[in-house]
Every structure is written in structure tokens, then in C-alpha cells.
Amino acid sequence: MRRTIAEHMVRSKQTAPHVTSIAEADFTAIARFREEKKAAFRQAKEVSLTFLPFIVKATAHVLRELPTVNARWTDEGIRVRKAIHLGIAIALEDGLVVPVLRSPGSRSLTDIAVAIGEMVRRAQDGRLLPEELTGSTFTVNNFGADGNLIGTPILNQPEVGILGVGTIQKRPVVVTRDGEDTIAIRWMGYLCLSYDHRVVDGAVAGRFLQALRHTLESFTPGTGIWADPALQTP
């Protein structure tokens, strides 16, 4: 496993000029909803309702709006992919694997959470099939699960973008209410986008991160992309 990871990472660095842009997002609305639902969700679905399904759902939505980040570089030109399949980096004791969650944009939060939970269990048990590790168009790496704030992930070739998410925690931040600045306690986290500069420029990366931030911060249960009967608030 370490040999395969080493070869893949070296090839990625040698192939693509890596750049990383970072934005900060307010996860407070999601954190409050998650706190309200997580116990019942765990009991009903036997998996945890983490922040990751929300991030995956929002990422798939934004990739639809900014398809340049869902592309690959070829000798014939840039090939934009219509399908969106997200690789989900899963840490193991002696390495990591990146199984593929297919078409998350058309799946509910509940479906995504259950699918990720099942992928984690099967990865840890060594039961993933080879075809489950191929075909991703973009990767999400939740390195914040280990308490890390910021990272610069390496591209999963031949993808041109990978999102790393830092730990989401309460922090004091300045917010403006009725024209007045005040200090508030909010759930904050860093979004770290590494990208292939042959395909994606800083302006596009910035638009991607700001669109992702806006999508996460405007979370409203039961509406738009967040509609999910299994998580409907009474």
C-alpha cells in the first residue's frame, strides 16, 4: 500500500503544478442542525451524521456550477467531465484509500451519509472492490477529523482539484448585526482547495471556494439541495 501511495503521489507532483487556495466557512447553521438530529440519525441509520455529507453535497452542487474544476488535462486539451463522482479519502492504520461516491449531487444527505459510513466500514475491513477505487472526477479529504486546521492536499491524478477540510470548531469571530460589529462564538472551518494550475487559475479557484462557502453558510433544512424527507424538521 505504501509503495502504491508513494508512486501515485510522486507522479502527481511531477505531472501537475500544484497551487492551494484557502477560505474560511461558517458551519454554525449546519452544526446546530446536526446536533439536533445526530442521536436519532445514529439510532435509525447506524452511522454518524458528521459534517462530511454536508460538505460532499455542497461540493457536488458547486462543481455543477463551475465545471472547469471537474475536468482533466489531456494532450488534446482540457476535458470537462459531465458526470460528478467524488473520491472520499479514508485513512487506514497503514495508509489511505479513496473509494468513489458516484453521483452525490442526485443523492440526499441521508443517502450520502449512509454510503460514506458503509465505505469507511468496508475500507477498514479490507472489503473494497477494485472498481470502487476508480472513476472519481474530484476528491474530498477530511483531514480535520484528526484535529488539523489547514492542509495542502496532493491531487489525485488525473483530477485537477481536491478539497481538504480542516477541523470544524467553535471560535470567536467578528460578525456584523444591524450595522454594528460584535464578537460571536461560531462553528468555523477552513476549506483548502489544491488545483492543477494548467487547468484552473486562482480566480476560478476563488470563485469555487466562495461558492462553496456560500452554499454551506446558507444551509436551510428541507429546501433546495438540502431537501431530505428523512431529515425533515417537524
mmCIF file of C-alpha atoms in Angstrom:
data_model
loop_
_atom_site.group_PDB
_atom_site.id
_atom_site.type_symbol
_atom_site.label_atom_id
_atom_site.label_comp_id
_atom_site.label_asym_id
_atom_site.label_seq_id
_atom_site.Cartn_x
_atom_site.Cartn_y
_atom_site.Cartn_z
ATOM 1 C CA MET A 1 0.000 0.000 0.000
ATOM 2 C CA ARG A 2 2.748 2.472 0.904
ATOM 3 C CA ARG A 3 4.556 1.719 -2.357
ATOM 4 C CA THR A 4 1.391 2.414 -4.361
ATOM 5 C CA ILE A 5 0.724 5.633 -2.446
ATOM 6 C CA ALA A 6 4.329 6.767 -2.916
ATOM 7 C CA GLU A 7 4.286 6.153 -6.659
ATOM 8 C CA HIS A 8 0.938 7.904 -7.048
ATOM 9 C CA MET A 9 1.969 10.967 -5.027
ATOM 10 C CA VAL A 10 5.328 11.376 -6.778
ATOM 11 C CA ARG A 11 3.661 11.066 -10.184
ATOM 12 C CA SER A 12 1.088 13.665 -9.197
ATOM 13 C CA LYS A 13 3.719 16.187 -8.089
ATOM 14 C CA GLN A 14 5.808 15.578 -11.208
ATOM 15 C CA THR A 15 2.799 15.871 -13.513
ATOM 16 C CA ALA A 16 0.854 18.890 -12.279
ATOM 17 C CA PRO A 17 1.881 22.307 -10.912
ATOM 18 C CA HIS A 18 0.083 22.376 -7.562
ATOM 19 C CA VAL A 19 -1.441 25.501 -6.063
ATOM 20 C CA THR A 20 -3.585 25.712 -2.907
ATOM 21 C CA SER A 21 -6.160 28.378 -2.049
ATOM 22 C CA ILE A 22 -7.871 28.561 1.351
ATOM 23 C CA ALA A 23 -11.174 30.039 2.510
ATOM 24 C CA GLU A 24 -12.932 30.055 5.871
ATOM 25 C CA ALA A 25 -16.568 28.983 6.217
ATOM 26 C CA ASP A 26 -19.138 29.389 8.986
ATOM 27 C CA PHE A 27 -20.718 25.993 9.709
ATOM 28 C CA THR A 28 -22.929 27.195 12.566
ATOM 29 C CA ALA A 29 -26.279 26.511 10.874
ATOM 30 C CA ILE A 30 -25.152 23.014 9.910
ATOM 31 C CA ALA A 31 -23.669 22.366 13.368
ATOM 32 C CA ARG A 32 -26.928 23.280 15.112
ATOM 33 C CA PHE A 33 -28.973 21.113 12.762
ATOM 34 C CA ARG A 34 -26.542 18.232 13.155
ATOM 35 C CA GLU A 35 -26.656 18.496 16.958
ATOM 36 C CA GLU A 36 -30.443 18.311 16.836
ATOM 37 C CA LYS A 37 -30.551 15.289 14.524
ATOM 38 C CA LYS A 38 -27.436 13.211 15.201
ATOM 39 C CA ALA A 39 -28.747 10.985 18.022
ATOM 40 C CA ALA A 40 -31.911 9.946 16.165
ATOM 41 C CA PHE A 41 -29.944 9.592 12.927
ATOM 42 C CA ARG A 42 -27.424 7.295 14.592
ATOM 43 C CA GLN A 43 -30.188 5.136 16.001
ATOM 44 C CA ALA A 44 -32.106 4.931 12.714
ATOM 45 C CA LYS A 45 -29.214 4.523 10.258
ATOM 46 C CA GLU A 46 -26.406 3.092 12.441
ATOM 47 C CA VAL A 47 -23.940 5.679 11.129
ATOM 48 C CA SER A 48 -22.880 9.069 12.456
ATOM 49 C CA LEU A 49 -24.202 12.266 10.921
ATOM 50 C CA THR A 50 -20.869 14.061 10.531
ATOM 51 C CA PHE A 51 -20.109 17.304 8.716
ATOM 52 C CA LEU A 52 -18.739 15.365 5.737
ATOM 53 C CA PRO A 53 -22.067 14.566 3.991
ATOM 54 C CA PHE A 54 -22.959 18.274 4.020
ATOM 55 C CA ILE A 55 -19.567 19.151 2.516
ATOM 56 C CA VAL A 56 -19.877 16.427 -0.128
ATOM 57 C CA LYS A 57 -23.390 17.543 -1.097
ATOM 58 C CA ALA A 58 -22.326 21.200 -1.356
ATOM 59 C CA THR A 59 -19.183 20.299 -3.328
ATOM 60 C CA ALA A 60 -21.156 18.326 -5.912
ATOM 61 C CA HIS A 61 -23.556 21.272 -6.279
ATOM 62 C CA VAL A 62 -20.743 23.796 -6.831
ATOM 63 C CA LEU A 63 -18.887 21.530 -9.277
ATOM 64 C CA ARG A 64 -22.026 21.549 -11.415
ATOM 65 C CA GLU A 65 -21.854 25.355 -11.488
ATOM 66 C CA LEU A 66 -18.070 25.509 -12.083
ATOM 67 C CA PRO A 67 -17.292 22.501 -14.298
ATOM 68 C CA THR A 68 -13.716 23.616 -15.019
ATOM 69 C CA VAL A 69 -12.757 22.218 -11.608
ATOM 70 C CA ASN A 70 -14.364 18.910 -12.596
ATOM 71 C CA ALA A 71 -12.039 18.309 -15.537
ATOM 72 C CA ARG A 72 -8.777 16.708 -16.572
ATOM 73 C CA TRP A 73 -5.761 17.785 -18.607
ATOM 74 C CA THR A 74 -5.021 15.814 -21.778
ATOM 75 C CA ASP A 75 -2.609 16.268 -24.683
ATOM 76 C CA GLU A 76 -5.615 17.061 -26.866
ATOM 77 C CA GLY A 77 -6.900 19.757 -24.494
ATOM 78 C CA ILE A 78 -8.935 20.189 -21.330
ATOM 79 C CA ARG A 79 -11.657 17.578 -20.996
ATOM 80 C CA VAL A 80 -14.562 18.701 -18.822
ATOM 81 C CA ARG A 81 -16.490 15.825 -17.284
ATOM 82 C CA LYS A 82 -20.257 15.963 -17.236
ATOM 83 C CA ALA A 83 -20.600 13.313 -14.525
ATOM 84 C CA ILE A 84 -19.557 14.187 -10.970
ATOM 85 C CA HIS A 85 -18.110 11.320 -8.934
ATOM 86 C CA LEU A 86 -16.308 12.216 -5.722
ATOM 87 C CA GLY A 87 -13.374 10.308 -4.276
ATOM 88 C CA ILE A 88 -13.608 10.195 -0.471
ATOM 89 C CA ALA A 89 -10.198 9.868 1.210
ATOM 90 C CA ILE A 90 -10.360 7.351 4.068
ATOM 91 C CA ALA A 91 -7.450 6.948 6.467
ATOM 92 C CA LEU A 92 -6.376 3.451 7.488
ATOM 93 C CA GLU A 93 -3.837 2.332 10.081
ATOM 94 C CA ASP A 94 -1.101 1.910 7.486
ATOM 95 C CA GLY A 95 -2.185 4.287 4.720
ATOM 96 C CA LEU A 96 -5.291 5.504 2.952
ATOM 97 C CA VAL A 97 -7.726 4.581 0.216
ATOM 98 C CA VAL A 98 -10.007 6.741 -1.916
ATOM 99 C CA PRO A 99 -13.245 4.934 -2.792
ATOM 100 C CA VAL A 100 -15.643 6.707 -5.136
ATOM 101 C CA LEU A 101 -19.074 8.062 -4.232
ATOM 102 C CA ARG A 102 -20.923 8.185 -7.524
ATOM 103 C CA SER A 103 -23.321 10.999 -8.452
ATOM 104 C CA PRO A 104 -23.650 12.565 -4.978
ATOM 105 C CA GLY A 105 -25.427 15.573 -6.481
ATOM 106 C CA SER A 106 -28.535 13.460 -7.095
ATOM 107 C CA ARG A 107 -28.467 11.824 -3.650
ATOM 108 C CA SER A 108 -29.922 13.051 -0.367
ATOM 109 C CA LEU A 109 -27.861 13.892 2.713
ATOM 110 C CA THR A 110 -29.087 10.684 4.324
ATOM 111 C CA ASP A 111 -28.055 8.569 1.322
ATOM 112 C CA ILE A 112 -24.630 10.239 1.255
ATOM 113 C CA ALA A 113 -24.055 9.764 5.000
ATOM 114 C CA VAL A 114 -25.043 6.094 4.866
ATOM 115 C CA ALA A 115 -22.932 5.461 1.749
ATOM 116 C CA ILE A 116 -19.853 7.095 3.307
ATOM 117 C CA GLY A 117 -20.358 5.151 6.535
ATOM 118 C CA GLU A 118 -20.538 1.900 4.594
ATOM 119 C CA MET A 119 -17.415 2.814 2.568
ATOM 120 C CA VAL A 120 -15.491 3.513 5.780
ATOM 121 C CA ARG A 121 -16.502 0.165 7.310
ATOM 122 C CA ARG A 122 -15.618 -1.772 4.177
ATOM 123 C CA ALA A 123 -12.332 0.086 3.758
ATOM 124 C CA GLN A 124 -11.307 -0.682 7.328
ATOM 125 C CA ASP A 125 -12.258 -4.347 6.815
ATOM 126 C CA GLY A 126 -10.350 -4.531 3.517
ATOM 127 C CA ARG A 127 -13.523 -5.352 1.587
ATOM 128 C CA LEU A 128 -13.494 -2.626 -1.069
ATOM 129 C CA LEU A 129 -13.616 -3.872 -4.652
ATOM 130 C CA PRO A 130 -11.121 -2.571 -7.257
ATOM 131 C CA GLU A 131 -13.876 -0.919 -9.294
ATOM 132 C CA GLU A 132 -14.886 1.121 -6.238
ATOM 133 C CA LEU A 133 -11.492 2.847 -6.287
ATOM 134 C CA THR A 134 -11.635 4.178 -9.848
ATOM 135 C CA GLY A 135 -13.636 6.731 -11.795
ATOM 136 C CA SER A 136 -13.582 9.755 -9.474
ATOM 137 C CA THR A 137 -13.607 13.235 -11.025
ATOM 138 C CA PHE A 138 -12.773 15.238 -7.860
ATOM 139 C CA THR A 139 -11.657 14.261 -4.343
ATOM 140 C CA VAL A 140 -12.640 15.368 -0.835
ATOM 141 C CA ASN A 141 -10.177 14.841 2.016
ATOM 142 C CA ASN A 142 -11.449 15.414 5.561
ATOM 143 C CA PHE A 143 -8.107 15.804 7.338
ATOM 144 C CA GLY A 144 -9.888 17.836 10.012
ATOM 145 C CA ALA A 145 -11.101 14.578 11.542
ATOM 146 C CA ASP A 146 -7.670 14.365 13.203
ATOM 147 C CA GLY A 147 -7.831 17.933 14.513
ATOM 148 C CA ASN A 148 -5.797 19.569 11.733
ATOM 149 C CA LEU A 149 -6.794 23.097 10.756
ATOM 150 C CA ILE A 150 -5.163 23.613 7.349
ATOM 151 C CA GLY A 151 -3.527 21.362 4.765
ATOM 152 C CA THR A 152 -2.329 21.384 1.160
ATOM 153 C CA PRO A 153 -3.559 18.078 -0.300
ATOM 154 C CA ILE A 154 -1.918 16.486 -3.319
ATOM 155 C CA LEU A 155 -4.023 15.940 -6.428
ATOM 156 C CA ASN A 156 -5.464 12.522 -7.097
ATOM 157 C CA GLN A 157 -4.389 12.172 -10.750
ATOM 158 C CA PRO A 158 -5.788 12.766 -13.308
ATOM 159 C CA GLU A 159 -8.156 15.088 -11.418
ATOM 160 C CA VAL A 160 -7.479 18.828 -11.393
ATOM 161 C CA GLY A 161 -8.926 19.584 -7.941
ATOM 162 C CA ILE A 162 -9.001 18.201 -4.415
ATOM 163 C CA LEU A 163 -10.751 19.758 -1.425
ATOM 164 C CA GLY A 164 -9.232 19.415 2.028
ATOM 165 C CA VAL A 165 -11.415 20.332 5.003
ATOM 166 C CA GLY A 166 -9.938 21.327 8.350
ATOM 167 C CA THR A 167 -11.419 20.600 11.744
ATOM 168 C CA ILE A 168 -14.676 22.440 12.403
ATOM 169 C CA GLN A 169 -14.674 24.007 15.827
ATOM 170 C CA LYS A 170 -16.068 26.900 17.847
ATOM 171 C CA ARG A 171 -14.095 30.124 17.504
ATOM 172 C CA PRO A 172 -14.709 33.777 18.398
ATOM 173 C CA VAL A 173 -15.306 35.791 15.231
ATOM 174 C CA VAL A 174 -16.405 39.301 14.351
ATOM 175 C CA VAL A 175 -19.960 39.475 12.997
ATOM 176 C CA THR A 176 -21.998 42.489 11.924
ATOM 177 C CA ARG A 177 -25.541 42.832 13.249
ATOM 178 C CA ASP A 178 -27.693 45.862 12.468
ATOM 179 C CA GLY A 179 -24.616 47.699 11.265
ATOM 180 C CA GLU A 180 -22.671 47.067 14.461
ATOM 181 C CA ASP A 181 -19.656 44.779 14.849
ATOM 182 C CA THR A 182 -19.704 42.295 17.699
ATOM 183 C CA ILE A 183 -17.842 39.167 18.833
ATOM 184 C CA ALA A 184 -19.749 35.905 18.496
ATOM 185 C CA ILE A 185 -18.964 32.233 19.007
ATOM 186 C CA ARG A 186 -19.365 30.415 15.676
ATOM 187 C CA TRP A 187 -18.538 26.985 14.274
ATOM 188 C CA MET A 188 -15.740 27.725 11.785
ATOM 189 C CA GLY A 189 -13.645 25.601 9.441
ATOM 190 C CA TYR A 190 -11.086 26.058 6.661
ATOM 191 C CA LEU A 191 -11.713 24.898 3.078
ATOM 192 C CA CYS A 192 -8.426 24.131 1.286
ATOM 193 C CA LEU A 193 -8.562 23.673 -2.479
ATOM 194 C CA SER A 194 -5.484 22.315 -4.252
ATOM 195 C CA TYR A 195 -5.678 22.536 -8.025
ATOM 196 C CA ASP A 196 -3.776 21.909 -11.245
ATOM 197 C CA HIS A 197 -2.653 25.343 -12.446
ATOM 198 C CA ARG A 198 -2.535 24.107 -16.039
ATOM 199 C CA VAL A 199 -6.341 23.967 -15.950
ATOM 200 C CA VAL A 200 -7.519 26.103 -13.033
ATOM 201 C CA ASP A 201 -6.368 29.660 -12.320
ATOM 202 C CA GLY A 202 -6.567 31.439 -8.992
ATOM 203 C CA ALA A 203 -9.682 33.393 -9.955
ATOM 204 C CA VAL A 204 -11.612 30.209 -10.762
ATOM 205 C CA ALA A 205 -10.381 28.564 -7.565
ATOM 206 C CA GLY A 206 -11.505 31.632 -5.636
ATOM 207 C CA ARG A 207 -14.967 31.515 -7.196
ATOM 208 C CA PHE A 208 -15.223 27.819 -6.374
ATOM 209 C CA LEU A 209 -14.304 28.349 -2.719
ATOM 210 C CA GLN A 210 -16.610 31.329 -2.282
ATOM 211 C CA ALA A 211 -19.499 29.478 -3.925
ATOM 212 C CA LEU A 212 -18.835 26.503 -1.658
ATOM 213 C CA ARG A 213 -18.649 28.757 1.396
ATOM 214 C CA HIS A 214 -21.915 30.457 0.453
ATOM 215 C CA THR A 215 -23.656 27.114 -0.136
ATOM 216 C CA LEU A 216 -22.595 25.814 3.272
ATOM 217 C CA GLU A 217 -23.361 29.024 5.135
ATOM 218 C CA SER A 218 -26.816 29.375 3.571
ATOM 219 C CA PHE A 219 -27.827 25.884 4.731
ATOM 220 C CA THR A 220 -31.598 25.786 5.259
ATOM 221 C CA PRO A 221 -33.049 22.368 6.192
ATOM 222 C CA GLY A 222 -35.564 20.945 3.772
ATOM 223 C CA THR A 223 -35.027 23.459 0.959
ATOM 224 C CA GLY A 224 -33.149 23.371 -2.337
ATOM 225 C CA ILE A 225 -30.268 20.924 -2.424
ATOM 226 C CA TRP A 226 -30.837 20.223 1.290
ATOM 227 C CA ALA A 227 -34.280 18.708 0.809
ATOM 228 C CA ASP A 228 -34.311 15.316 2.541
ATOM 229 C CA PRO A 229 -37.531 13.745 3.882
ATOM 230 C CA ALA A 230 -35.536 11.564 6.301
ATOM 231 C CA LEU A 231 -34.127 14.698 7.970
ATOM 232 C CA GLN A 232 -37.193 16.880 7.705
ATOM 233 C CA THR A 233 -37.690 19.113 10.731
ATOM 234 C CA PRO A 234 -41.224 18.688 12.168
#
